[in-house]
Tab-separated table of C-alpha atoms in Angstrom:
chain	number	residue	atom	x	y	z
A	11	MET	CA	65.235	165.238	46.691
A	12	SER	CA	65.355	163.715	50.043
A	13	LYS	CA	65.869	165.396	53.389
A	14	LYS	CA	66.901	163.535	56.506
A	15	ILE	CA	64.711	164.413	59.254
A	16	THR	CA	66.474	164.423	62.542
A	17	ASN	CA	64.851	164.770	65.876
A	18	THR	CA	66.582	167.301	67.948
A	19	LYS	CA	63.946	167.611	70.596
A	20	THR	CA	65.132	167.503	74.168
A	21	ASP	CA	63.372	165.086	76.612
A	22	LYS	CA	61.422	168.083	78.009
A	23	GLU	CA	60.374	169.190	74.592
A	24	LEU	CA	59.343	165.713	73.718
A	25	ILE	CA	56.969	165.173	76.653
A	26	ILE	CA	55.474	168.613	76.150
A	27	GLU	CA	54.787	167.804	72.489
A	28	ILE	CA	53.093	164.528	73.499
A	29	LEU	CA	51.014	166.253	76.180
A	30	LEU	CA	49.922	169.030	73.750
A	31	ARG	CA	48.927	166.481	71.102
A	32	LEU	CA	46.682	164.616	73.495
A	33	ALA	CA	45.344	167.852	74.962
A	34	ASP	CA	44.610	169.612	71.611
A	35	ASP	CA	42.585	166.573	70.521
A	36	ARG	CA	40.452	166.894	73.635
A	37	LEU	CA	40.183	170.674	73.772
A	38	ILE	CA	39.003	171.011	70.144
A	39	HIS	CA	36.622	168.074	70.333
A	40	GLY	CA	35.286	169.388	73.638
A	41	HIS	CA	34.695	172.856	72.029
A	42	ARG	CA	32.739	171.266	69.157
A	43	LEU	CA	30.589	169.400	71.606
A	44	SER	CA	30.084	172.386	73.669
A	45	GLU	CA	28.380	173.966	70.629
A	46	TRP	CA	25.449	171.667	71.282
A	47	THR	CA	24.774	173.315	74.608
A	48	GLY	CA	21.129	174.703	74.356
A	49	HIS	CA	20.641	172.974	70.940
A	50	GLY	CA	20.499	169.286	71.917
A	51	PRO	CA	17.688	167.058	70.411
A	52	GLU	CA	16.226	166.484	73.969
A	53	LEU	CA	16.960	168.116	77.372
A	54	GLU	CA	18.616	165.001	78.611
A	55	GLU	CA	20.865	164.665	75.610
A	56	ASP	CA	21.712	168.293	75.795
A	57	LEU	CA	23.044	167.668	79.374
A	58	ALA	CA	24.863	164.480	78.171
A	59	LEU	CA	26.764	166.305	75.325
A	60	ALA	CA	27.695	169.164	77.677
A	61	ASN	CA	28.895	166.615	80.248
A	62	VAL	CA	31.131	164.822	77.670
A	63	ALA	CA	32.350	168.390	76.501
A	64	LEU	CA	33.280	169.212	80.009
A	65	ASP	CA	34.996	165.875	80.584
A	66	MET	CA	37.096	166.438	77.411
A	67	ILE	CA	37.937	170.053	78.255
A	68	GLY	CA	38.901	168.889	81.734
A	69	HIS	CA	41.241	166.225	80.307
A	70	ALA	CA	42.813	168.971	78.161
A	71	ALA	CA	43.139	171.311	80.982
A	72	ALA	CA	44.930	168.701	83.128
A	73	LEU	CA	47.352	167.818	80.347
A	74	TYR	CA	48.063	171.529	79.577
A	75	ARG	CA	48.664	172.250	83.285
A	76	TYR	CA	51.289	169.561	83.371
A	77	ALA	CA	52.910	170.818	80.178
A	78	ALA	CA	53.039	174.342	81.625
A	79	VAL	CA	54.704	173.002	84.801
A	80	ILE	CA	57.371	171.276	82.812
A	81	GLU	CA	57.883	174.168	80.451
A	82	GLY	CA	57.962	176.538	83.449
A	83	ASN	CA	55.062	178.549	81.942
A	84	PRO	CA	53.000	180.200	84.616
A	85	ASP	CA	49.770	180.094	82.521
A	86	GLU	CA	48.455	176.921	81.035
A	87	ASP	CA	45.633	178.926	79.294
A	88	TYR	CA	48.354	180.155	77.008
A	89	TYR	CA	48.061	176.866	75.069
A	90	ALA	CA	44.415	177.121	74.501
A	91	TYR	CA	44.090	180.880	73.851
A	92	PHE	CA	47.315	182.266	72.375
A	93	ARG	CA	48.468	179.742	69.843
A	94	ASP	CA	47.438	179.846	66.199
A	95	ASP	CA	46.067	177.048	64.132
A	96	ILE	CA	49.462	175.992	62.863
A	97	ASP	CA	50.631	175.377	66.489
A	98	PHE	CA	47.668	173.159	67.238
A	99	LYS	CA	48.420	169.372	66.925
A	100	ASN	CA	44.891	167.951	67.061
A	101	VAL	CA	43.852	165.564	64.386
A	102	ALA	CA	41.431	167.116	61.808
A	103	MET	CA	38.473	164.809	62.754
A	104	VAL	CA	37.827	166.729	65.919
A	105	GLU	CA	37.764	170.221	64.282
A	106	LEU	CA	35.143	169.337	61.659
A	107	PRO	CA	31.948	171.352	62.170
A	108	LYS	CA	29.549	169.637	64.414
A	109	GLY	CA	27.100	168.755	61.644
A	110	ASP	CA	23.717	167.073	62.717
A	111	PHE	CA	23.260	164.936	65.680
A	112	ALA	CA	24.190	161.713	63.799
A	113	TYR	CA	27.440	163.374	62.598
A	114	THR	CA	28.467	164.477	66.146
A	115	ILE	CA	27.670	160.997	67.654
A	116	THR	CA	29.583	159.368	64.756
A	117	ARG	CA	32.612	161.525	65.433
A	118	GLN	CA	32.355	160.861	69.147
A	119	PHE	CA	32.095	157.204	68.648
A	120	LEU	CA	35.118	156.847	66.271
A	121	PHE	CA	37.248	159.016	68.489
A	122	SER	CA	36.119	157.298	71.709
A	123	VAL	CA	37.069	153.897	70.371
A	124	TYR	CA	40.451	155.246	69.423
A	125	SER	CA	40.919	156.921	72.794
A	126	TYR	CA	39.852	153.812	74.547
A	127	PHE	CA	42.544	151.676	72.914
A	128	LEU	CA	45.097	154.460	73.113
A	129	TYR	CA	44.726	155.158	76.774
A	130	GLU	CA	44.594	151.477	77.579
A	131	LYS	CA	47.985	151.014	75.915
A	132	LEU	CA	49.392	154.302	77.259
A	133	ILE	CA	48.600	153.339	80.835
A	134	GLU	CA	50.571	150.116	80.386
A	135	THR	CA	53.434	151.948	78.861
A	136	VAL	CA	53.928	155.359	80.401
A	137	GLU	CA	56.534	155.350	83.181
A	138	ASN	CA	56.107	158.978	84.307
A	139	GLU	CA	53.851	158.671	87.314
A	140	GLN	CA	52.055	161.987	87.111
A	141	PHE	CA	51.280	161.517	83.466
A	142	ASN	CA	50.146	157.990	83.959
A	143	GLY	CA	47.882	159.099	86.952
A	144	MET	CA	46.126	161.526	84.706
A	145	LEU	CA	45.658	158.897	82.008
A	146	GLN	CA	44.081	156.484	84.504
A	147	LYS	CA	41.639	159.105	85.811
A	148	HIS	CA	40.623	160.110	82.306
A	149	PHE	CA	40.252	156.544	81.159
A	150	LYS	CA	37.132	156.054	83.307
A	151	GLU	CA	35.407	158.902	81.492
A	152	ILE	CA	36.476	157.708	78.220
A	153	LYS	CA	34.795	154.401	78.869
A	154	TYR	CA	31.562	156.309	79.487
A	155	HIS	CA	31.933	158.398	76.360
A	156	LEU	CA	32.348	155.257	74.376
A	157	ARG	CA	29.328	153.547	75.822
A	158	HIS	CA	27.101	156.535	75.285
A	159	SER	CA	28.085	157.144	71.744
A	160	ARG	CA	28.005	153.455	70.874
A	161	GLU	CA	24.466	153.077	72.198
A	162	TRP	CA	23.461	156.091	70.054
A	163	VAL	CA	25.109	154.574	66.923
A	164	LEU	CA	23.028	151.407	67.429
A	165	ARG	CA	19.793	153.326	67.879
A	166	LEU	CA	20.311	155.652	65.044
A	167	GLY	CA	21.584	152.927	62.668
A	168	ASP	CA	18.861	150.589	63.461
A	169	GLY	CA	16.171	153.239	64.071
A	170	THR	CA	14.146	154.978	61.367
A	171	LYS	CA	14.918	155.296	57.676
A	172	GLU	CA	16.060	158.790	58.168
A	173	SER	CA	18.234	158.264	61.219
A	174	HIS	CA	19.819	155.348	59.374
A	175	GLU	CA	20.610	157.383	56.345
A	176	ARG	CA	21.921	160.231	58.326
A	177	ILE	CA	24.274	158.205	60.418
A	178	GLN	CA	25.471	156.195	57.442
A	179	ASN	CA	26.309	159.437	55.545
A	180	ALA	CA	28.199	160.586	58.663
A	181	PHE	CA	30.398	157.494	58.711
A	182	ASP	CA	30.940	157.677	55.031
A	183	GLU	CA	31.980	161.470	55.267
A	184	ILE	CA	34.206	161.252	58.434
A	185	TRP	CA	35.990	158.118	57.455
A	186	MET	CA	38.723	159.901	55.432
A	187	TYR	CA	39.736	161.670	58.640
A	188	THR	CA	40.348	158.375	60.542
A	189	GLY	CA	43.684	157.599	58.804
A	190	GLU	CA	45.474	160.191	60.803
A	191	LEU	CA	44.613	158.681	64.154
A	192	PHE	CA	46.992	155.719	63.299
A	193	SER	CA	49.877	157.500	61.497
A	194	MET	CA	53.166	157.890	63.177
A	195	ASP	CA	55.737	160.616	62.833
A	196	GLU	CA	59.381	161.204	64.107
A	197	THR	CA	58.296	162.728	67.271
A	198	GLU	CA	56.092	159.790	68.151
A	199	HIS	CA	58.802	157.318	67.271
A	200	THR	CA	61.224	158.986	69.579
A	201	ALA	CA	58.615	159.265	72.334
A	202	ILE	CA	58.131	155.545	72.071
A	203	GLU	CA	61.742	154.968	72.930
A	204	LYS	CA	61.325	157.085	76.054
A	205	ASN	CA	58.120	155.252	77.071
A	206	LEU	CA	56.093	158.366	76.650
A	207	PHE	CA	53.937	157.059	73.826
A	208	VAL	CA	52.815	153.965	71.936
A	209	ASP	CA	52.867	152.771	68.466
A	210	VAL	CA	49.329	153.925	67.341
A	211	SER	CA	49.596	152.132	64.022
A	212	GLU	CA	49.056	149.046	66.108
A	213	LEU	CA	45.710	150.286	67.427
A	214	LYS	CA	44.209	150.227	63.968
A	215	ALA	CA	43.367	146.529	64.019
A	216	PRO	CA	41.470	146.456	67.296
A	217	TRP	CA	39.858	149.812	66.525
A	218	LEU	CA	38.600	148.629	63.117
A	219	GLU	CA	37.333	145.321	64.720
A	220	PHE	CA	35.400	147.198	67.295
A	221	VAL	CA	33.946	149.726	64.797
A	222	LYS	CA	33.065	146.862	62.452
A	223	GLU	CA	31.180	144.892	65.082
A	224	THR	CA	29.239	147.917	66.172
A	225	LEU	CA	28.215	148.804	62.577
A	226	GLU	CA	27.074	145.365	61.885
A	227	GLU	CA	24.960	145.400	65.037
A	228	ALA	CA	23.626	148.817	63.994
A	229	THR	CA	22.833	147.568	60.470
A	230	LEU	CA	25.277	149.954	58.923
A	231	SER	CA	27.886	149.331	56.325
A	232	LEU	CA	31.611	149.741	57.049
A	233	PRO	CA	32.935	152.627	54.692
A	234	ASP	CA	35.659	151.743	52.210
A	235	ASP	CA	38.877	151.771	54.224
A	236	ASP	CA	41.016	151.818	51.057
A	237	GLN	CA	40.219	155.419	50.241
A	238	TYR	CA	42.056	158.827	50.320
A	239	MET	CA	42.978	159.687	53.907
A	240	PHE	CA	43.537	163.276	55.177
A	241	THR	CA	46.875	163.775	56.660
A	242	GLY	CA	49.131	166.543	58.162
A	243	SER	CA	47.244	167.869	61.159
A	244	ARG	CA	49.665	166.632	63.698
A	245	GLN	CA	52.237	168.677	61.945
A	246	GLY	CA	49.889	171.796	62.031
A	247	ARG	CA	48.340	171.477	58.482
A	248	HIS	CA	44.733	171.806	59.355
A	249	THR	CA	41.428	172.124	57.468
A	250	GLU	CA	39.925	175.529	57.063
A	251	HIS	CA	37.551	174.771	60.017
A	252	LEU	CA	40.008	175.088	62.832
A	253	GLY	CA	40.795	178.768	62.186
A	254	HIS	CA	37.073	179.653	62.447
A	255	LEU	CA	36.747	177.531	65.616
A	256	LEU	CA	39.788	179.217	67.207
A	257	ALA	CA	38.501	182.779	66.234
A	258	GLN	CA	35.433	182.126	68.301
A	259	MET	CA	37.160	180.202	71.118
A	260	GLN	CA	40.077	182.718	71.530
A	261	PHE	CA	38.283	186.019	70.816
A	262	LEU	CA	37.411	187.086	74.237
A	263	ARG	CA	40.664	186.042	75.840
A	264	ARG	CA	42.731	187.826	73.227
A	265	SER	CA	40.615	190.981	73.017
A	266	TYR	CA	40.402	191.324	76.761
A	267	PRO	CA	43.505	189.699	78.114
A	268	ASP	CA	42.842	191.023	81.610
A	269	ALA	CA	39.301	189.743	81.745
A	270	ASP	CA	38.534	187.565	84.787
A	271	TRP	CA	35.408	186.037	86.441
A	272	LYS	CA	35.146	188.620	89.245
B	11	MET	CA	-1.434	167.304	63.224
B	12	LYS	CA	1.544	166.963	65.498
B	13	THR	CA	1.493	163.799	67.538
B	14	ASN	CA	3.044	163.555	70.916
B	15	GLN	CA	6.615	162.473	70.106
B	16	GLU	CA	8.152	162.769	73.552
B	17	TRP	CA	10.095	159.855	74.818
B	18	PRO	CA	8.565	157.845	77.678
B	19	LEU	CA	9.177	159.126	81.311
B	20	TRP	CA	11.340	157.171	83.692
B	21	GLU	CA	11.671	157.647	87.459
B	22	VAL	CA	15.244	157.745	88.772
B	23	PHE	CA	16.379	156.399	92.087
B	24	TYR	CA	19.941	156.590	93.289
B	25	GLN	CA	21.759	154.823	96.230
B	26	PRO	CA	23.841	157.369	98.138
B	27	GLY	CA	26.193	154.760	99.624
B	28	ASN	CA	26.781	151.099	100.362
B	29	GLY	CA	23.816	149.596	102.233
B	30	LYS	CA	21.845	152.767	101.983
B	31	PRO	CA	18.303	152.739	100.714
B	32	PHE	CA	17.595	154.051	97.281
B	33	GLU	CA	16.176	157.625	97.109
B	34	HIS	CA	14.068	159.208	94.459
B	35	ALA	CA	16.063	161.781	92.438
B	36	GLY	CA	13.506	162.893	89.819
B	37	SER	CA	12.548	161.726	86.380
B	38	VAL	CA	13.996	161.775	82.797
B	39	HIS	CA	12.736	161.181	79.310
B	40	ALA	CA	14.438	158.342	77.418
B	41	PRO	CA	13.643	156.071	74.425
B	42	ASP	CA	14.538	152.893	76.357
B	43	ALA	CA	16.060	151.444	79.585
B	44	GLU	CA	19.787	151.783	78.676
B	45	MET	CA	19.361	155.409	77.539
B	46	ALA	CA	17.273	156.152	80.606
B	47	LEU	CA	20.120	154.879	82.761
B	48	GLN	CA	22.550	157.060	80.870
B	49	ASN	CA	20.349	160.104	81.002
B	50	ALA	CA	19.773	159.615	84.719
B	51	ARG	CA	23.576	159.417	85.152
B	52	ASP	CA	24.044	162.695	83.147
B	53	THR	CA	21.126	164.549	84.900
B	54	TYR	CA	21.289	163.336	88.513
B	55	ALA	CA	24.757	161.835	89.145
B	56	ARG	CA	27.145	164.532	87.963
B	57	ARG	CA	28.234	165.602	91.405
B	58	ASN	CA	29.145	162.422	92.991
B	59	GLU	CA	25.689	161.794	94.463
B	60	GLY	CA	25.720	157.995	94.658
B	61	ILE	CA	27.099	154.578	93.843
B	62	ALA	CA	24.147	153.056	91.977
B	63	ILE	CA	21.200	154.043	89.959
B	64	TRP	CA	17.702	152.594	89.248
B	65	VAL	CA	15.424	153.687	86.489
B	66	VAL	CA	11.785	152.606	86.391
B	67	PRO	CA	9.121	153.315	83.722
B	68	SER	CA	6.886	156.036	85.352
B	69	ASP	CA	3.781	154.122	84.058
B	70	GLN	CA	4.829	150.962	86.061
B	71	ILE	CA	4.492	152.843	89.321
B	72	THR	CA	1.248	152.388	91.117
B	73	ALA	CA	0.596	155.279	93.525
B	74	SER	CA	-1.828	156.054	96.233
B	75	THR	CA	-4.296	158.866	95.711
B	76	PRO	CA	-4.900	161.911	97.915
B	77	GLU	CA	-8.105	160.287	98.806
B	78	ASP	CA	-6.183	157.385	100.380
B	79	VAL	CA	-4.528	159.764	102.878
B	80	GLY	CA	-7.075	159.055	105.642
B	81	PRO	CA	-7.367	155.240	105.420
B	82	PHE	CA	-3.724	154.813	104.686
B	83	PHE	CA	-2.056	157.042	107.203
B	84	ASP	CA	-4.452	158.170	109.955
B	85	PRO	CA	-4.466	154.820	111.843
B	86	ALA	CA	-0.817	155.321	112.706
B	87	ASN	CA	-1.635	158.591	114.688
B	88	ASP	CA	-3.354	156.917	117.749
B	89	LYS	CA	-1.135	153.946	118.167
B	90	ALA	CA	1.923	155.375	119.774
B	91	TYR	CA	2.924	152.012	121.057
B	92	ARG	CA	3.987	151.072	117.519
B	93	HIS	CA	6.970	153.518	117.889
B	94	PRO	CA	9.894	152.029	119.689
B	95	GLN	CA	10.787	154.786	121.998
B	96	PHE	CA	8.989	153.199	124.959
B	97	TYR	CA	11.452	150.363	125.038
B	98	SER	CA	14.678	150.862	126.891
B	99	VAL	CA	17.653	149.930	124.946
B	100	PRO	CA	20.296	147.973	126.788
B	101	ARG	CA	23.541	149.865	127.052
B	102	ALA	CA	25.555	147.402	125.246
B	103	VAL	CA	23.341	147.796	122.167
B	104	LYS	CA	23.546	151.566	122.295
B	105	LYS	CA	27.217	151.414	122.227
B	106	ARG	CA	27.342	149.325	119.151
B	107	LYS	CA	25.305	151.971	117.172
């Protein structure tokens, strides 16, 4: 049985959907990184992880704010606190539990390489000035996230026997969640026609090349790319982990909707 | 027995602006120079403090000791002519400041 998928999204709905996809990736990843606060392997690394978490949550907040303006929604926090897991459009990779330090660094690295190539291409493509301005601002921070995580991949890979094993395991475990980064759906194809998004499938080759070079330098082996890949998160079909994350992240705001900082 | 597994200490200097001298910010622990630079950035440059950072291994710094205070700094006290305030500055130079 085949069903013709037709995209009936208006231009407004389309840009909101694109903004939310980008923002959800960054909010959920930022939240996972924030779980390290107070638990970092060294004081300095604790600060570094918290900084990156803040950067990513900042990127998400800016994207949500713009989506809220377009939607005519007075409260951008709504997107973070009052949607359920099926409404979140982040890739599964970012919702996986933080694991050990090697696991967190591996995820950060794989996602940062992807973000680097994605933002580079988006900045060339997106005609909407406000959207493009945000991308340019965030791109600088993405370059730092990439540098920080890449340096750690090199040190853990080419470090002790234990650090090598741990980070190799992390790459092997996370790899099945990388396929989603480069898969395209109807929304994205339509967004490309409106110069609001880019063909992410084209980012796979430069991403793989960059990852491969880093892994070689780190004396690590590239996981088998021809393996089962997790899919569906962009359409709201998440792993079990997102629900637990949201329960913690949204609890206070939902239980005390009027709470404020005063 | 637990050995000391702390990373080496690095002194951090930052430059507040173009042409400004570097100032000491504090110190960080890091396994090597690149990570020291990144840790310095994350610890001391989060609020737009400067435009450049130096990191220097703390054990590479040679410091004067408290006993050096006399021989090092006392001679300056009775040679007021070393300070430039006795020279009148031409008006044209003042203006250019």
